CSV table of C-alpha atoms in Angstrom, one decimal:
chain,number,residue,atom,x,y,z
I,13,UNK,CA,0.1,0.1,0.0
I,14,UNK,CA,1.1,3.5,-0.8
I,15,UNK,CA,0.1,6.8,1.5
I,16,UNK,CA,-2.3,8.5,-0.9
I,17,UNK,CA,-0.9,12.2,-1.5
I,18,UNK,CA,-2.9,13.3,-5.1
I,19,UNK,CA,-5.9,14.3,-5.4
I,20,UNK,CA,-17.7,5.0,-9.9
I,21,UNK,CA,-16.0,1.8,-8.8
I,22,UNK,CA,-16.3,-0.8,-11.8
I,23,UNK,CA,-16.8,-4.0,-9.8
I,24,UNK,CA,-15.5,-6.8,-11.9
I,25,UNK,CA,-17.4,-10.1,-10.6
I,26,UNK,CA,-16.8,-14.0,-10.9
I,27,UNK,CA,-19.9,-16.2,-10.8
I,28,UNK,CA,-20.1,-19.0,-8.5
I,29,UNK,CA,-22.8,-21.8,-8.8
I,30,UNK,CA,-24.4,-22.7,-5.5
I,31,UNK,CA,-26.4,-26.0,-5.6
I,32,UNK,CA,-26.3,-26.8,-1.8
I,33,UNK,CA,-30.1,-26.0,-1.0
I,34,UNK,CA,-32.0,-26.6,-4.4
I,35,UNK,CA,-31.6,-28.3,-7.5
I,36,UNK,CA,-32.3,-25.0,-9.5
I,37,UNK,CA,-28.6,-23.4,-9.6
I,38,UNK,CA,-28.6,-20.1,-7.5
I,39,UNK,CA,-25.7,-17.5,-8.7
I,40,UNK,CA,-23.5,-16.0,-6.2
I,41,UNK,CA,-21.5,-13.0,-7.4
I,42,UNK,CA,-18.2,-11.8,-5.6
I,43,UNK,CA,-16.2,-9.3,-6.2
I,44,UNK,CA,-12.8,-10.1,-8.0
I,45,UNK,CA,-9.7,-9.5,-5.4
I,46,UNK,CA,-8.2,-8.0,-8.6
I,47,UNK,CA,-10.3,-5.0,-8.0
I,48,UNK,CA,-8.6,-4.2,-5.0
I,49,UNK,CA,-5.4,-3.4,-6.9
I,50,UNK,CA,-6.8,0.0,-8.1
I,51,UNK,CA,-7.5,1.1,-4.2
I,52,UNK,CA,-3.9,0.3,-2.7
I,53,UNK,CA,-3.5,3.4,-1.0
I,54,UNK,CA,-3.6,4.3,2.5
I,55,UNK,CA,-5.0,7.7,2.8
I,56,UNK,CA,-4.2,10.0,5.9
I,57,UNK,CA,-7.7,10.1,6.9
I,58,UNK,CA,-7.2,6.8,8.3
I,59,UNK,CA,-3.7,7.6,9.9
I,60,UNK,CA,-5.8,10.8,11.4
I,61,UNK,CA,-8.0,8.2,13.1
I,62,UNK,CA,-5.4,6.2,14.6
I,63,UNK,CA,-5.6,2.8,12.3
I,64,UNK,CA,-2.3,1.5,12.3
I,65,UNK,CA,-0.8,0.8,8.6
I,66,UNK,CA,-0.5,-3.0,9.4
I,67,UNK,CA,-4.2,-3.3,10.3
I,68,UNK,CA,-5.3,-1.2,7.2
I,69,UNK,CA,-3.4,-3.9,5.1
I,70,UNK,CA,-4.7,-6.8,7.0
I,71,UNK,CA,-8.4,-5.5,6.2
I,72,UNK,CA,-7.2,-4.8,2.6
I,73,UNK,CA,-8.7,-1.0,3.2
I,74,UNK,CA,-7.9,1.3,0.5
I,75,UNK,CA,-8.8,4.5,-1.2
I,76,UNK,CA,-10.4,5.4,-4.4
I,77,UNK,CA,-9.1,8.6,-5.6
I,78,UNK,CA,-11.7,9.1,-8.1
I,79,UNK,CA,-14.7,9.2,-5.6
I,80,UNK,CA,-12.4,10.5,-2.9
I,81,UNK,CA,-13.6,7.3,-0.7
I,82,UNK,CA,-12.5,5.1,1.7
I,83,UNK,CA,-13.0,1.5,0.6
I,84,UNK,CA,-13.9,-1.4,2.6
I,85,UNK,CA,-14.0,-4.7,1.5
I,86,UNK,CA,-16.7,-6.6,3.0
I,87,UNK,CA,-15.5,-10.5,3.3
I,88,UNK,CA,-17.7,-13.7,3.9
I,89,UNK,CA,-16.2,-16.2,6.5
I,90,UNK,CA,-14.3,-17.9,3.7
I,91,UNK,CA,-12.7,-14.4,2.5
I,92,UNK,CA,-14.7,-14.1,-0.6
I,93,UNK,CA,-15.8,-10.5,-1.0
I,94,UNK,CA,-19.3,-9.8,-1.2
I,95,UNK,CA,-19.0,-6.0,-1.9
I,96,UNK,CA,-16.8,-3.0,-1.3
I,97,UNK,CA,-18.6,-0.5,1.1
I,98,UNK,CA,-17.2,3.1,0.7
I,99,UNK,CA,-16.8,6.1,2.9
I,100,UNK,CA,-16.3,9.8,1.6
I,101,UNK,CA,-13.1,11.6,3.2
I,102,UNK,CA,-14.6,15.0,3.2
I,103,UNK,CA,-18.1,14.1,4.3
I,104,UNK,CA,-20.0,11.3,6.7
I,105,UNK,CA,-21.2,9.5,3.6
I,106,UNK,CA,-21.3,5.9,3.6
I,107,UNK,CA,-22.4,3.8,0.8
I,108,UNK,CA,-23.3,0.2,0.7
I,109,UNK,CA,-25.3,-1.8,-2.6
I,110,UNK,CA,-28.8,-1.8,-2.5
I,111,UNK,CA,-30.6,-4.7,-1.4
I,112,UNK,CA,-27.6,-6.7,0.0
I,113,UNK,CA,-27.4,-8.6,3.3
I,114,UNK,CA,-24.6,-7.1,5.4
I,115,UNK,CA,-22.4,-9.9,6.8
I,116,UNK,CA,-20.6,-9.7,10.1
I,117,UNK,CA,-17.6,-7.3,8.9
I,118,UNK,CA,-14.0,-8.5,10.4
I,119,UNK,CA,-15.4,-12.4,10.8
I,120,UNK,CA,-13.4,-13.5,8.3
I,121,UNK,CA,-10.0,-12.0,9.7
I,122,UNK,CA,-11.0,-13.2,13.2
I,123,UNK,CA,-11.5,-17.0,12.0
I,124,UNK,CA,-7.9,-16.5,10.9
I,125,UNK,CA,-6.6,-16.4,14.5
I,126,UNK,CA,-9.3,-17.8,16.1
I,127,UNK,CA,-7.0,-19.9,18.6
I,128,UNK,CA,-6.0,-16.4,20.2
I,129,UNK,CA,-9.5,-15.0,20.5
I,130,UNK,CA,-10.8,-15.2,23.9
I,131,UNK,CA,-13.3,-12.4,23.6
I,132,UNK,CA,-14.8,-10.6,20.6
I,133,UNK,CA,-16.1,-7.1,20.7
I,134,UNK,CA,-19.1,-6.3,18.7
I,135,UNK,CA,-19.1,-2.7,17.4
I,136,UNK,CA,-21.5,-0.7,15.0
I,137,UNK,CA,-18.9,0.8,12.4
I,138,UNK,CA,-16.1,-0.9,10.5
I,139,UNK,CA,-13.5,1.8,11.6
I,140,UNK,CA,-14.4,1.2,15.3
I,141,UNK,CA,-13.6,-2.7,14.8
I,142,UNK,CA,-10.3,-1.6,12.8
I,143,UNK,CA,-9.5,0.8,16.1
I,144,UNK,CA,-10.1,-1.9,18.5
I,145,UNK,CA,-8.0,-4.3,16.2
I,146,UNK,CA,-5.1,-1.9,16.2
I,147,UNK,CA,-5.2,-1.5,19.9
I,148,UNK,CA,-4.4,-5.7,20.2
I,149,UNK,CA,-7.9,-6.9,20.7
I,150,UNK,CA,-10.2,-8.5,18.2
I,151,UNK,CA,-13.6,-6.9,16.9
I,152,UNK,CA,-16.5,-7.1,14.2
I,153,UNK,CA,-18.8,-4.7,13.0
I,154,UNK,CA,-22.5,-4.8,12.2
I,155,UNK,CA,-22.3,-1.9,9.7
I,156,UNK,CA,-25.6,-0.7,11.7
I,157,UNK,CA,-27.7,-1.9,14.5
I,158,UNK,CA,-27.5,-5.8,13.4
I,159,UNK,CA,-29.8,-8.1,11.7
I,160,UNK,CA,-31.4,-11.5,12.0
I,161,UNK,CA,-28.7,-12.9,9.6
I,162,UNK,CA,-25.9,-11.4,11.6
I,163,UNK,CA,-27.3,-12.8,14.9
I,164,UNK,CA,-27.6,-16.2,13.3
I,165,UNK,CA,-24.1,-15.9,12.2
I,166,UNK,CA,-22.9,-15.1,15.9
I,167,UNK,CA,-24.6,-17.7,17.6
I,168,UNK,CA,-23.2,-20.4,15.3
I,169,UNK,CA,-19.7,-18.9,15.6
I,170,UNK,CA,-16.9,-20.5,17.8
I,171,UNK,CA,-16.7,-17.7,20.3
I,172,UNK,CA,-18.0,-18.2,23.7
I,173,UNK,CA,-17.7,-14.3,24.8
I,174,UNK,CA,-19.0,-11.2,23.0
I,175,UNK,CA,-18.3,-7.8,24.4
I,176,UNK,CA,-21.1,-5.2,23.3
I,177,UNK,CA,-19.4,-1.9,22.4
I,178,UNK,CA,-21.9,-0.2,20.1
I,179,UNK,CA,-22.5,3.5,20.3
I,180,UNK,CA,-23.2,5.2,23.3
I,181,UNK,CA,-26.9,6.7,22.0
I,182,UNK,CA,-30.1,5.3,21.7
I,183,UNK,CA,-29.5,3.4,18.4
I,184,UNK,CA,-26.9,1.8,20.2
I,185,UNK,CA,-28.7,0.9,23.4
I,186,UNK,CA,-31.4,-0.6,21.2
I,187,UNK,CA,-28.6,-2.5,19.3
I,188,UNK,CA,-27.4,-3.8,22.2
I,189,UNK,CA,-30.8,-5.0,23.8
I,190,UNK,CA,-31.2,-6.9,20.4
I,191,UNK,CA,-28.0,-8.7,21.0
I,192,UNK,CA,-28.6,-9.4,24.6
I,193,UNK,CA,-31.9,-11.1,23.6
I,194,UNK,CA,-30.7,-12.6,20.5
I,195,UNK,CA,-27.2,-14.3,21.3
I,196,UNK,CA,-27.9,-17.4,23.3
I,197,UNK,CA,-25.8,-19.5,25.2
I,198,UNK,CA,-23.0,-16.6,25.0
I,199,UNK,CA,-21.1,-14.9,27.8
I,200,UNK,CA,-22.2,-11.3,27.3
I,201,UNK,CA,-20.3,-8.0,28.7
I,202,UNK,CA,-20.7,-4.7,27.9
I,203,UNK,CA,-18.2,-1.8,27.3
I,204,UNK,CA,-20.0,1.0,29.6
I,205,UNK,CA,-19.0,4.1,28.1
I,206,UNK,CA,-20.4,6.2,31.0
I,207,UNK,CA,-16.9,5.1,32.6
I,208,UNK,CA,-15.0,7.6,30.3
I,209,UNK,CA,-16.9,10.7,30.1
I,210,UNK,CA,-18.4,11.8,27.3
I,211,UNK,CA,-17.4,9.1,24.6
I,212,UNK,CA,-19.6,8.1,22.3
I,213,UNK,CA,-18.1,5.5,20.5
I,214,UNK,CA,-15.1,3.6,20.2
I,215,UNK,CA,-13.0,6.1,18.3
I,216,UNK,CA,-13.8,8.8,21.0
I,217,UNK,CA,-11.8,6.7,23.5
I,218,UNK,CA,-8.0,6.7,24.1
I,219,UNK,CA,-5.8,3.7,24.1
I,220,UNK,CA,-5.3,3.9,27.6
I,221,UNK,CA,-8.9,4.3,28.6
I,222,UNK,CA,-10.1,1.2,26.5
I,223,UNK,CA,-7.3,-1.1,27.7
I,224,UNK,CA,-8.0,-0.3,31.6
């Protein structure tokens, strides 16, 4: 990855036939990994958010100069790229493909190190998850407040303890309640932002606050 100093994605896709459920073939589209080569920049925006270059590379996060957006490949548990989410650098605007079922962001990367994972943080945003990884802990993101499919995935995943760290606002509290009710046979802990003053999410915290 190069640090970007200069100033709509064409998603080339491969077709995979899934015949596991029905006799009629179902087509699943994945983004060609070569697509990521267009975005191999480390933008200053992420460095200013204290995301480490190593974590940026681990998650294949990049930058699209044409759209002025950070690019976040969202992968399934096997590492196939389902879609590329984007976030404008100059505005707080996220973009996801319409009608897409959001995966649990980061679960593929967690699975590669599952033997070391004792606890797994659940957050809303991808940047919050990347921040936790930068601080040496493991996290996944819901890209929102969580769906039934994401709950199903987390229930089936081989991790006993989840730490809920959704945002410190009404939507975040609703997400926590949904997760507490939906995650069965799991150990649930919560990150209490009230202990850290006016912090509204992970990115408002310092490393020292988080690790204490």
